[in-house]
Amino acid sequence: MRSRIVGLRLVLGLMLASCDLFSGALGSSGDEQPFYRNCINNCSRRSCFGDALSKFVARQPLYMRLSGWNCVEECRYGCMWRTVDLLQEAGYDIPQFHGKWPFVRWLCVQEPLSAIFSALNGFSYLFMARRYCASVPSTAPTYTTVVKFSAVAVLAWCFSFAYHCKDTPLTEKMDYFGATSLLLYSVYFCCVRTLGLQNPWVAKYFGYLLLIAFGLHILYMSYVCFDYGYNMLLSIAIGMLNLVWWSGWCVVTLGTRPYVWRCLLTMFCLHGAFLLELFDFPPLLWALDAHALWHLSTAPIPLLFYGFLIEDSRSLLREEELHKFL
């Protein structure tokens, strides 16, 4: 028992140490600029206390107040652009601030194009889910799983939209956990389609396992450390499992189900689009960066994937009805 406790403490200590190391690496070069830090301090003292704060609140547009922009954040936004102007005049590269490139805010939206393209992805899933429900009888074997998958996808992209509108601790968690839930449910969906139709208990207990893992993931990220490096590695691992499992099944069944080419192409398009994240660059016109392009590139993919889902559900339903008839 004592050795288990020591081992648990060692693992927890290593996790916390990795959090500390990674959080120390999260500081962006723009944050460390003396001009930027002094600008924020001076602006906060001048505008964010006492009567000056009351005047700021009175001048602030209602939509900015309702969206949660406060005085200190306004100081950060103004000082960011003054720092960018100063560095550009001196011939230096554009830095990131607090882990993000400088973006021109549209009304109250912090990253306008990423927010718009996130909403476009959500509408794409919603539109194709409605088409699926209109095209496939509810008696199809995978109907319920597809509907639940669609709900998770739409919700995840709504969370992404909220996060890109306004980066707060809450919207950040919503975005990260929403993305993880979509990846995990896609793996669960693959299990249902490839194994669960013949062996429902396999999909059932695999789903329980994924649900427990997701709960532990949320607990760790929420109460131990919001670890960006760990979250990225986990997302890559789940994404690779998703790619290999779906693609392997598609290759094996392509001879008997020609329509699975849509699923195979979907997997490669999704993971190919993620490569855009590797080509990071300062935003064009202070609005379009690699992350926004990634979101834009994924928006048409549901049209391809749901084409596969519609054909597959109809095929499964025909096979089920034929089996009953025989």
Short mmCIF file of C-alpha atoms in Angstrom, two decimals:
data_model
loop_
_atom_site.label_atom_id
_atom_site.label_comp_id
_atom_site.label_asym_id
_atom_site.label_seq_id
_atom_site.Cartn_x
_atom_site.Cartn_y
_atom_site.Cartn_z
CA MET A 1 0.00 0.00 0.00
CA ARG A 2 2.81 2.39 0.93
CA SER A 3 4.56 1.80 -2.40
CA ARG A 4 1.32 2.55 -4.28
CA ILE A 5 0.92 5.84 -2.41
CA VAL A 6 4.54 6.77 -3.14
CA GLY A 7 4.03 5.87 -6.80
CA LEU A 8 0.83 7.93 -7.00
CA ARG A 9 2.59 10.91 -5.45
CA LEU A 10 5.46 10.54 -7.91
CA VAL A 11 3.10 10.47 -10.92
CA LEU A 12 1.15 13.47 -9.60
CA GLY A 13 4.39 15.33 -8.94
CA LEU A 14 5.62 14.69 -12.48
CA MET A 15 2.29 15.88 -13.92
CA LEU A 16 2.42 19.07 -11.88
CA ALA A 17 6.05 19.63 -12.81
CA SER A 18 5.21 19.25 -16.49
CA CYS A 19 2.43 21.80 -16.02
CA ASP A 20 4.85 24.26 -14.46
CA LEU A 21 7.43 23.74 -17.19
CA PHE A 22 4.92 24.11 -19.99
CA SER A 23 3.12 27.08 -18.45
CA GLY A 24 6.48 28.80 -18.21
CA ALA A 25 6.91 28.27 -21.95
CA LEU A 26 3.50 29.70 -22.76
CA GLY A 27 4.57 33.32 -22.33
CA SER A 28 4.61 34.96 -25.75
CA SER A 29 7.38 37.28 -26.83
CA GLY A 30 4.95 40.19 -27.04
CA ASP A 31 4.03 39.77 -23.37
CA GLU A 32 7.68 40.27 -22.36
CA GLN A 33 8.12 43.60 -24.14
CA PRO A 34 8.88 46.27 -21.50
CA PHE A 35 6.90 48.84 -23.48
CA TYR A 36 3.83 46.58 -23.48
CA ARG A 37 4.03 45.84 -19.76
CA ASN A 38 4.54 49.49 -18.83
CA CYS A 39 1.72 50.54 -21.15
CA ILE A 40 -0.72 48.16 -19.45
CA ASN A 41 0.34 49.25 -15.96
CA ASN A 42 -0.04 52.93 -16.81
CA CYS A 43 -3.36 52.41 -18.60
CA SER A 44 -4.79 50.33 -15.74
CA ARG A 45 -3.79 52.89 -13.10
CA ARG A 46 -5.16 55.72 -15.20
CA SER A 47 -8.46 54.20 -16.37
CA CYS A 48 -9.47 51.17 -14.28
CA PHE A 49 -9.94 52.52 -10.76
CA GLY A 50 -12.36 54.83 -9.00
CA ASP A 51 -14.02 57.62 -10.97
CA ALA A 52 -11.97 56.79 -14.06
CA LEU A 53 -13.45 53.28 -14.12
CA SER A 54 -16.98 54.69 -13.77
CA LYS A 55 -16.32 56.98 -16.74
CA PHE A 56 -14.94 54.04 -18.74
CA VAL A 57 -18.06 51.96 -18.06
CA ALA A 58 -20.32 54.88 -18.98
CA ARG A 59 -18.49 55.37 -22.32
CA GLN A 60 -18.30 51.67 -23.18
CA PRO A 61 -20.82 50.51 -25.83
CA LEU A 62 -23.53 48.23 -24.50
CA TYR A 63 -22.55 45.32 -26.78
CA MET A 64 -18.99 45.45 -25.42
CA ARG A 65 -20.25 45.44 -21.84
CA LEU A 66 -22.64 42.55 -22.48
CA SER A 67 -19.89 40.50 -24.14
CA GLY A 68 -17.70 40.86 -21.06
CA TRP A 69 -14.92 43.20 -22.20
CA ASN A 70 -13.57 44.98 -19.12
CA CYS A 71 -11.24 47.90 -18.59
CA VAL A 72 -8.02 45.89 -18.15
CA GLU A 73 -8.73 43.93 -21.33
CA GLU A 74 -9.28 47.19 -23.21
CA CYS A 75 -5.89 48.36 -21.92
CA ARG A 76 -4.30 45.15 -23.16
CA TYR A 77 -5.91 45.53 -26.58
CA GLY A 78 -4.82 49.15 -27.03
CA CYS A 79 -1.31 48.49 -25.69
CA MET A 80 -0.94 45.47 -27.97
CA TRP A 81 -1.45 47.61 -31.05
CA ARG A 82 0.83 50.38 -29.79
CA THR A 83 3.52 47.75 -29.22
CA VAL A 84 2.97 46.24 -32.67
CA ASP A 85 3.28 49.68 -34.30
CA LEU A 86 6.48 50.38 -32.36
CA LEU A 87 8.06 47.03 -33.30
CA GLN A 88 7.09 47.38 -36.96
CA GLU A 89 8.63 50.85 -37.13
CA ALA A 90 11.84 49.39 -35.68
CA GLY A 91 11.83 46.57 -38.23
CA TYR A 92 11.13 43.69 -35.83
CA ASP A 93 8.92 40.66 -36.51
CA ILE A 94 5.33 40.67 -35.29
CA PRO A 95 5.11 38.86 -31.93
CA GLN A 96 2.26 36.97 -30.32
CA PHE A 97 0.54 38.24 -27.19
CA HIS A 98 -0.81 35.81 -24.58
CA GLY A 99 -0.46 32.91 -27.02
CA LYS A 100 -2.29 34.65 -29.89
CA TRP A 101 -1.44 36.75 -32.90
CA PRO A 102 -2.72 40.33 -32.91
CA PHE A 103 -6.21 40.41 -34.45
CA VAL A 104 -8.32 43.44 -35.32
CA ARG A 105 -11.48 43.10 -33.28
CA TRP A 106 -14.78 43.37 -35.15
CA LEU A 107 -17.31 44.89 -32.80
CA CYS A 108 -16.92 42.57 -29.78
CA VAL A 109 -15.48 39.57 -31.67
CA GLN A 110 -11.86 38.85 -30.80
CA GLU A 111 -10.93 36.57 -33.73
CA PRO A 112 -13.54 37.40 -36.36
CA LEU A 113 -12.74 34.99 -39.19
CA SER A 114 -12.08 32.01 -36.90
CA ALA A 115 -15.44 32.74 -35.24
CA ILE A 116 -17.25 33.00 -38.59
CA PHE A 117 -15.68 29.80 -39.93
CA SER A 118 -16.48 27.96 -36.67
CA ALA A 119 -20.10 28.98 -37.09
CA LEU A 120 -19.94 27.82 -40.72
CA ASN A 121 -18.78 24.37 -39.57
CA GLY A 122 -21.65 24.21 -37.08
CA PHE A 123 -24.19 25.13 -39.77
CA SER A 124 -22.63 22.57 -42.12
CA TYR A 125 -23.14 19.77 -39.58
CA LEU A 126 -26.64 20.98 -38.75
CA PHE A 127 -27.66 21.21 -42.41
CA MET A 128 -26.36 17.74 -43.23
CA ALA A 129 -27.87 16.24 -40.07
CA ARG A 130 -31.27 17.55 -41.15
CA ARG A 131 -30.73 16.08 -44.62
CA TYR A 132 -29.74 12.76 -43.06
CA CYS A 133 -32.89 12.66 -40.91
CA ALA A 134 -35.01 13.51 -43.94
CA SER A 135 -33.35 10.83 -46.09
CA VAL A 136 -32.97 7.91 -43.68
CA PRO A 137 -35.76 6.14 -41.74
CA SER A 138 -35.34 6.21 -37.98
CA THR A 139 -35.35 2.40 -38.01
CA ALA A 140 -31.90 2.30 -39.64
CA PRO A 141 -29.37 0.53 -37.35
CA THR A 142 -27.01 3.53 -37.01
CA TYR A 143 -29.67 6.27 -37.07
CA THR A 144 -29.51 7.09 -33.34
CA THR A 145 -25.70 7.09 -33.31
CA VAL A 146 -25.58 9.49 -36.26
CA VAL A 147 -28.06 11.86 -34.62
CA LYS A 148 -26.05 11.90 -31.39
CA PHE A 149 -22.82 12.39 -33.32
CA SER A 150 -24.40 15.36 -35.10
CA ALA A 151 -25.50 16.90 -31.80
CA VAL A 152 -21.97 16.57 -30.36
CA ALA A 153 -20.47 18.10 -33.52
CA VAL A 154 -22.83 21.09 -33.62
CA LEU A 155 -22.29 21.75 -29.91
CA ALA A 156 -18.50 21.51 -30.28
CA TRP A 157 -18.49 24.08 -33.07
CA CYS A 158 -20.78 26.36 -31.05
CA PHE A 159 -18.19 26.21 -28.26
CA SER A 160 -15.47 27.03 -30.79
CA PHE A 161 -17.48 30.02 -32.01
CA ALA A 162 -17.88 31.30 -28.44
CA TYR A 163 -14.16 30.90 -27.72
CA HIS A 164 -13.09 32.82 -30.82
CA CYS A 165 -15.58 35.56 -30.03
CA LYS A 166 -14.15 36.06 -26.55
CA ASP A 167 -11.27 34.19 -24.97
CA THR A 168 -12.09 33.55 -21.29
CA PRO A 169 -11.22 30.62 -19.00
CA LEU A 170 -14.78 29.31 -19.45
CA THR A 171 -14.93 29.59 -23.26
CA GLU A 172 -11.44 28.10 -23.53
CA LYS A 173 -12.51 25.03 -21.56
CA MET A 174 -15.70 24.80 -23.62
CA ASP A 175 -13.69 24.85 -26.84
CA TYR A 176 -11.07 22.33 -25.75
CA PHE A 177 -13.52 19.90 -24.14
CA GLY A 178 -15.94 20.22 -27.06
CA ALA A 179 -13.19 19.32 -29.53
CA THR A 180 -12.11 16.33 -27.42
CA SER A 181 -15.69 15.10 -27.08
CA LEU A 182 -16.13 15.21 -30.87
CA LEU A 183 -12.92 13.22 -31.42
CA LEU A 184 -13.90 10.63 -28.82
CA TYR A 185 -17.44 10.28 -30.15
CA SER A 186 -16.08 9.78 -33.66
CA VAL A 187 -13.96 6.89 -32.33
CA TYR A 188 -17.01 5.50 -30.52
CA PHE A 189 -19.06 5.85 -33.72
CA CYS A 190 -16.37 3.91 -35.58
CA CYS A 191 -16.58 1.15 -32.96
CA VAL A 192 -20.37 1.01 -33.31
CA ARG A 193 -20.15 0.79 -37.10
CA THR A 194 -17.31 -1.71 -37.37
CA LEU A 195 -17.92 -3.95 -34.33
CA GLY A 196 -21.04 -2.90 -32.47
CA LEU A 197 -23.66 -3.93 -35.00
CA GLN A 198 -22.63 -7.56 -34.67
CA ASN A 199 -21.55 -7.33 -31.00
CA PRO A 200 -23.49 -4.54 -29.24
CA TRP A 201 -21.80 -5.27 -25.90
CA VAL A 202 -18.42 -4.32 -27.38
CA ALA A 203 -19.63 -0.85 -28.35
CA LYS A 204 -21.47 -0.49 -25.02
CA TYR A 205 -18.44 -1.14 -22.80
CA PHE A 206 -16.08 0.69 -25.14
CA GLY A 207 -18.40 3.71 -24.83
CA TYR A 208 -18.27 3.45 -21.02
CA LEU A 209 -14.47 3.34 -21.20
CA LEU A 210 -14.34 6.45 -23.37
CA LEU A 211 -16.79 8.25 -21.09
CA ILE A 212 -14.65 7.51 -18.02
CA ALA A 213 -11.52 8.66 -19.86
CA PHE A 214 -13.26 11.88 -20.91
CA GLY A 215 -14.38 12.52 -17.33
CA LEU A 216 -10.83 12.02 -16.01
CA HIS A 217 -9.52 14.30 -18.77
CA ILE A 218 -11.93 17.07 -17.72
CA LEU A 219 -11.03 16.64 -14.03
CA TYR A 220 -7.29 16.82 -14.77
CA MET A 221 -7.56 19.84 -17.08
CA SER A 222 -9.96 21.66 -14.75
CA TYR A 223 -8.55 20.96 -11.30
CA VAL A 224 -4.93 19.82 -11.72
CA CYS A 225 -3.51 21.75 -14.66
CA PHE A 226 -4.84 23.16 -17.90
CA ASP A 227 -2.00 21.51 -19.79
CA TYR A 228 -1.84 22.60 -23.44
CA GLY A 229 0.95 20.18 -24.35
CA TYR A 230 -0.85 17.17 -22.89
CA ASN A 231 -4.11 18.20 -24.56
CA MET A 232 -2.40 18.50 -27.94
CA LEU A 233 -0.74 15.08 -27.62
CA LEU A 234 -4.04 13.52 -26.55
CA SER A 235 -5.88 15.08 -29.50
CA ILE A 236 -3.23 13.83 -31.93
CA ALA A 237 -3.40 10.31 -30.43
CA ILE A 238 -7.20 10.16 -30.66
CA GLY A 239 -7.10 11.63 -34.14
CA MET A 240 -4.61 9.00 -35.33
CA LEU A 241 -6.71 6.21 -33.81
CA ASN A 242 -9.74 7.65 -35.57
CA LEU A 243 -7.87 7.87 -38.88
CA VAL A 244 -6.39 4.38 -38.75
CA TRP A 245 -9.57 2.66 -37.55
CA TRP A 246 -11.98 4.30 -40.00
CA SER A 247 -9.52 4.11 -42.92
CA GLY A 248 -8.65 0.47 -42.26
CA TRP A 249 -12.32 -0.49 -42.21
CA CYS A 250 -12.95 1.48 -45.41
CA VAL A 251 -10.09 -0.25 -47.25
CA VAL A 252 -11.29 -3.70 -46.14
CA THR A 253 -14.93 -3.08 -47.10
CA LEU A 254 -14.38 -1.02 -50.26
CA GLY A 255 -14.94 -4.06 -52.49
CA THR A 256 -18.39 -4.81 -51.04
CA ARG A 257 -19.44 -1.24 -50.23
CA PRO A 258 -18.11 1.06 -52.97
CA TYR A 259 -19.62 4.15 -51.35
CA VAL A 260 -17.14 4.02 -48.42
CA TRP A 261 -14.69 6.00 -50.56
CA ARG A 262 -16.50 9.06 -49.19
CA CYS A 263 -15.61 8.04 -45.64
CA LEU A 264 -12.00 7.30 -46.60
CA LEU A 265 -11.64 10.66 -48.34
CA THR A 266 -13.24 12.38 -45.34
CA MET A 267 -10.60 10.98 -42.99
CA PHE A 268 -7.71 12.12 -45.17
CA CYS A 269 -9.26 15.55 -45.77
CA LEU A 270 -9.80 16.10 -42.04
CA HIS A 271 -6.29 15.15 -41.07
CA GLY A 272 -4.75 16.84 -44.07
CA ALA A 273 -6.51 20.08 -43.16
CA PHE A 274 -4.94 19.91 -39.70
CA LEU A 275 -1.52 20.36 -41.33
CA LEU A 276 -2.48 24.00 -41.88
CA GLU A 277 -1.84 24.48 -38.16
CA LEU A 278 1.85 23.73 -38.81
CA PHE A 279 2.20 26.67 -41.20
CA ASP A 280 1.55 29.38 -38.65
CA PHE A 281 1.98 32.98 -39.79
CA PRO A 282 0.95 36.47 -38.67
CA PRO A 283 -2.64 37.16 -39.77
CA LEU A 284 -3.17 38.72 -43.18
CA LEU A 285 -4.99 42.04 -42.80
CA TRP A 286 -4.85 41.25 -39.07
CA ALA A 287 -7.74 38.79 -39.56
CA LEU A 288 -6.78 35.65 -41.56
CA ASP A 289 -4.27 33.23 -40.02
CA ALA A 290 -3.54 29.51 -40.37
CA HIS A 291 -6.04 28.60 -37.64
CA ALA A 292 -8.85 30.44 -39.44
CA LEU A 293 -7.89 28.73 -42.71
CA TRP A 294 -8.04 25.36 -40.93
CA HIS A 295 -11.58 26.06 -39.77
CA LEU A 296 -12.54 27.22 -43.27
CA SER A 297 -11.09 24.07 -44.86
CA THR A 298 -13.10 21.74 -42.59
CA ALA A 299 -16.47 23.41 -43.25
CA PRO A 300 -17.30 21.48 -46.50
CA ILE A 301 -16.19 18.08 -45.12
CA PRO A 302 -19.54 17.19 -43.45
CA LEU A 303 -21.16 17.29 -46.90
CA LEU A 304 -18.84 14.46 -47.95
CA PHE A 305 -19.09 12.47 -44.72
CA TYR A 306 -22.88 12.61 -44.47
CA GLY A 307 -23.10 11.46 -48.08
CA PHE A 308 -21.37 8.29 -46.85
CA LEU A 309 -23.62 8.10 -43.76
CA ILE A 310 -26.81 8.34 -45.81
CA GLU A 311 -25.73 5.63 -48.24
CA ASP A 312 -24.44 3.41 -45.46
CA SER A 313 -27.58 3.68 -43.32
CA ARG A 314 -29.80 2.89 -46.29
CA SER A 315 -27.62 -0.10 -47.17
CA LEU A 316 -27.72 -1.42 -43.60
CA LEU A 317 -31.48 -1.01 -43.49
CA ARG A 318 -31.91 -2.95 -46.75
CA GLU A 319 -29.68 -5.73 -45.45
CA GLU A 320 -31.61 -5.89 -42.18
CA GLU A 321 -34.97 -6.07 -43.97
CA LEU A 322 -33.64 -8.73 -46.35
CA HIS A 323 -32.37 -10.77 -43.41
CA LYS A 324 -35.78 -10.61 -41.73
CA PHE A 325 -37.48 -11.64 -44.97
CA LEU A 326 -35.17 -14.63 -45.37
#
